[in-house]
């Protein structure tokens, strides 16, 4: 048990996993309690050190207090659950109507998703931000994946005596794209890990599903870009599967917002991620291939639980609010 | 002392924390967490002793359910304190809980008290 109030409150904060504004409100109220309690005990004749010790021990273990506070504060409203559902519904409708094959519609959808994710990001990161952020990163990842052959092609062109300026421009542009992708993705993962690893998993979940699907499209239909505008019968079925799967992910995201217990949230996200992966693989493959199914499930388990390891790496300091507790009062 | 705090099932207190908090909040224009903890302890003559860290989540749950309203206020010494006031919904809920408690207590007494001949 920490020996002084600031260390005690810091430990509670590090286990809270709430958004910085809410965490500040919680800590301010506890701080106010300790000021009252210590003053009261001093008034009863206790010396300072004993009063602080007594106040801390009668409050309870920091982890227990943080867990109770999390359960009391973390449950989002129905409105937040509804907003969390929307990016998934939007992407599901792109698949259901096959409109993802129309580049302008695809681009517009992801611009809207990225804009809303950015709004949430700038406004104290309410819990619905993370399901939007998951999809918002996908254009960068897809673009990076599609450009994977560009540097090698540019080098080949150089060695064949092609246009040097053009080749170097392509190499620089691709390097810049990779730099931006890594910077944005790693930055987001580190920042969200500081708050809660489960939120990173929520963010990664749609990326994993879209990734499996994009790889299957590549495997089956040549290049991903080549698929735009074509609609073979098998891929129409894939679109239907993806539409259902994205709707399922949406319902998971909405349920996640409404759940109170953190353990339940974590288990739900990892388990549903694995089930989604298994369903996707069995609908994309002709028939069930056990080996591939197990590999995908294991891969998703590792991906979705890996954020658990980030926190010790980046330190335990919780995210700090940008404003005073009063500004967050409700 | 009304009795040893260990001598009751803690689930009994946990199940009635909201009623105790609401009853005390209802008696004041506005009040705050530490004062509620003190009052419960004093009025029960030390019988009800909460793990203090459990009171604030309980207050938050009452606030989430719209039974009380929390508001930050700055004291002259600069300390910021969250005060709670009762809402109409909270008053109705408390009245219902008191009715239920009285019926329950009467029924318990009828069963537990040795039958009068």
XYZ file of N, CA and C in Angstrom, chain A residues 9-28 117-118 120-127 129-130 186-197 199-200 203 311 314-325 328:
183
model
N -3.053 7.870 -4.982
C -3.951 8.319 -6.063
C -3.345 8.008 -7.432
N -2.023 8.124 -7.525
C -1.350 7.819 -8.791
C -1.545 6.345 -9.140
N -1.480 5.505 -8.110
C -1.656 4.070 -8.366
C -3.102 3.765 -8.779
N -4.047 4.425 -8.126
C -5.456 4.235 -8.529
C -5.605 4.667 -9.983
N -5.046 5.831 -10.317
C -5.177 6.347 -11.689
C -4.602 5.369 -12.716
N -3.460 4.760 -12.365
C -2.808 3.871 -13.335
C -3.631 2.606 -13.598
N -4.568 2.278 -12.714
C -5.403 1.086 -12.925
C -6.816 1.436 -13.372
N -7.083 2.724 -13.569
C -8.474 3.129 -13.854
C -8.948 2.768 -15.262
N -8.085 2.947 -16.261
C -8.408 2.650 -17.669
C -9.586 3.472 -18.183
N -9.781 4.665 -17.621
C -10.874 5.520 -18.101
C -10.283 6.641 -18.946
N -11.134 7.366 -19.667
C -10.594 8.471 -20.462
C -10.031 9.532 -19.519
N -9.051 10.314 -19.985
C -8.336 11.223 -19.071
C -9.263 12.169 -18.302
N -10.311 12.670 -18.966
C -11.230 13.603 -18.295
C -11.950 12.940 -17.137
N -12.489 11.753 -17.388
C -13.220 11.037 -16.337
C -12.268 10.632 -15.222
N -11.070 10.183 -15.608
C -10.089 9.773 -14.587
C -9.773 10.957 -13.674
N -9.662 12.152 -14.249
C -9.364 13.338 -13.437
C -10.495 13.628 -12.454
N -11.740 13.468 -12.931
C -12.892 13.686 -12.030
C -12.847 12.704 -10.869
N -12.562 11.437 -11.194
C -12.527 10.405 -10.151
C -11.439 10.734 -9.136
N -10.240 11.031 -9.644
C -9.102 11.282 -8.749
C -9.344 12.545 -7.917
N -9.962 13.549 -8.521
C -10.234 14.783 -7.764
C -11.170 14.502 -6.591
N -13.465 9.647 -36.728
C -12.469 9.115 -35.783
C -11.597 10.248 -35.237
N -11.220 11.167 -36.125
C -10.379 12.295 -35.723
C -11.119 13.211 -34.740
N -13.437 12.296 -32.632
C -13.424 11.602 -31.341
C -12.060 11.690 -30.681
N -11.031 11.541 -31.515
C -9.645 11.570 -31.026
C -9.321 12.899 -30.365
N -9.824 13.975 -30.983
C -9.513 15.316 -30.469
C -10.372 15.684 -29.266
N -11.528 14.994 -29.149
C -12.448 15.330 -28.052
C -12.374 14.257 -26.969
N -11.293 14.217 -26.225
C -11.139 13.362 -25.037
C -11.359 11.860 -25.284
N -11.343 11.430 -26.532
C -11.452 9.994 -26.870
C -12.605 9.278 -26.178
N -13.853 9.644 -26.450
C -14.948 8.844 -25.902
C -14.856 7.412 -26.431
N -15.525 6.497 -25.753
C -15.310 5.074 -26.033
C -15.678 4.683 -27.471
N -14.875 6.175 -30.120
C -13.797 6.564 -31.045
C -13.087 5.341 -31.625
N -12.916 4.305 -30.779
C -12.018 3.211 -31.154
C -12.553 2.343 -32.290
N 1.642 3.195 -34.897
C 2.359 2.967 -33.635
C 1.978 4.041 -32.612
N 1.878 5.289 -33.087
C 1.500 6.389 -32.192
C 0.140 6.120 -31.557
N -0.809 5.687 -32.396
C -2.167 5.432 -31.888
C -2.155 4.265 -30.905
N -1.439 3.203 -31.262
C -1.416 2.016 -30.389
C -0.786 2.365 -29.036
N 0.310 3.125 -29.062
C 0.972 3.492 -27.803
C 0.039 4.353 -26.953
N -0.613 5.325 -27.594
C -1.473 6.228 -26.828
C -2.666 5.477 -26.230
N -3.272 4.610 -27.043
C -4.451 3.893 -26.550
C -4.046 2.853 -25.502
N -2.849 2.242 -25.675
C -2.374 1.260 -24.679
C -2.233 1.898 -23.309
N -1.860 3.176 -23.282
C -1.692 3.859 -21.991
C -3.007 3.867 -21.236
N -4.107 3.929 -22.002
C -5.408 3.939 -21.331
C -5.868 2.512 -21.038
N -5.901 1.657 -22.071
C -6.409 0.299 -21.858
C -6.078 -0.579 -23.062
N -5.441 -1.707 -22.809
C -5.070 -2.588 -23.924
C -6.297 -3.131 -24.648
N -8.924 -1.590 -25.482
C -9.347 -0.635 -26.512
C -8.489 -0.774 -27.771
N -7.208 -1.137 -27.584
C -6.348 -1.385 -28.764
C -6.906 -2.583 -29.531
N -9.770 -1.656 -31.551
C -9.319 -0.904 -32.714
C -8.759 -1.843 -33.789
N 1.809 -2.278 -22.459
C 1.813 -1.363 -21.317
C 3.101 -1.435 -20.490
N 5.712 0.451 -22.442
C 5.639 1.909 -22.569
C 5.503 2.587 -21.211
N 5.519 1.808 -20.131
C 5.401 2.378 -18.792
C 3.964 2.431 -18.362
N 3.756 2.591 -17.029
C 2.401 2.499 -16.490
C 1.709 3.845 -16.369
N 2.417 4.933 -16.711
C 1.797 6.239 -16.504
C 0.541 6.375 -17.353
N -0.551 6.700 -16.690
C -1.818 6.840 -17.398
C -1.816 8.148 -18.179
N -2.693 8.215 -19.174
C -2.791 9.419 -19.986
C -3.253 10.604 -19.138
N -2.678 11.749 -19.391
C -3.020 12.937 -18.605
C -4.055 13.778 -19.322
N -4.957 14.395 -18.573
C -5.940 15.260 -19.223
C -5.307 16.567 -19.667
N -5.963 17.216 -20.635
C -5.431 18.490 -21.103
C -6.098 19.669 -20.400
N -7.146 19.380 -19.604
C -7.883 20.453 -18.946
C -8.005 20.178 -17.457
N -8.574 21.149 -16.709
C -8.709 20.994 -15.267
C -9.920 20.126 -14.942
N -9.984 19.554 -13.718
C -11.118 18.715 -13.351
C -12.449 19.442 -13.470
N -14.255 19.242 -16.654
C -14.840 17.953 -16.982
C -16.066 17.659 -16.132
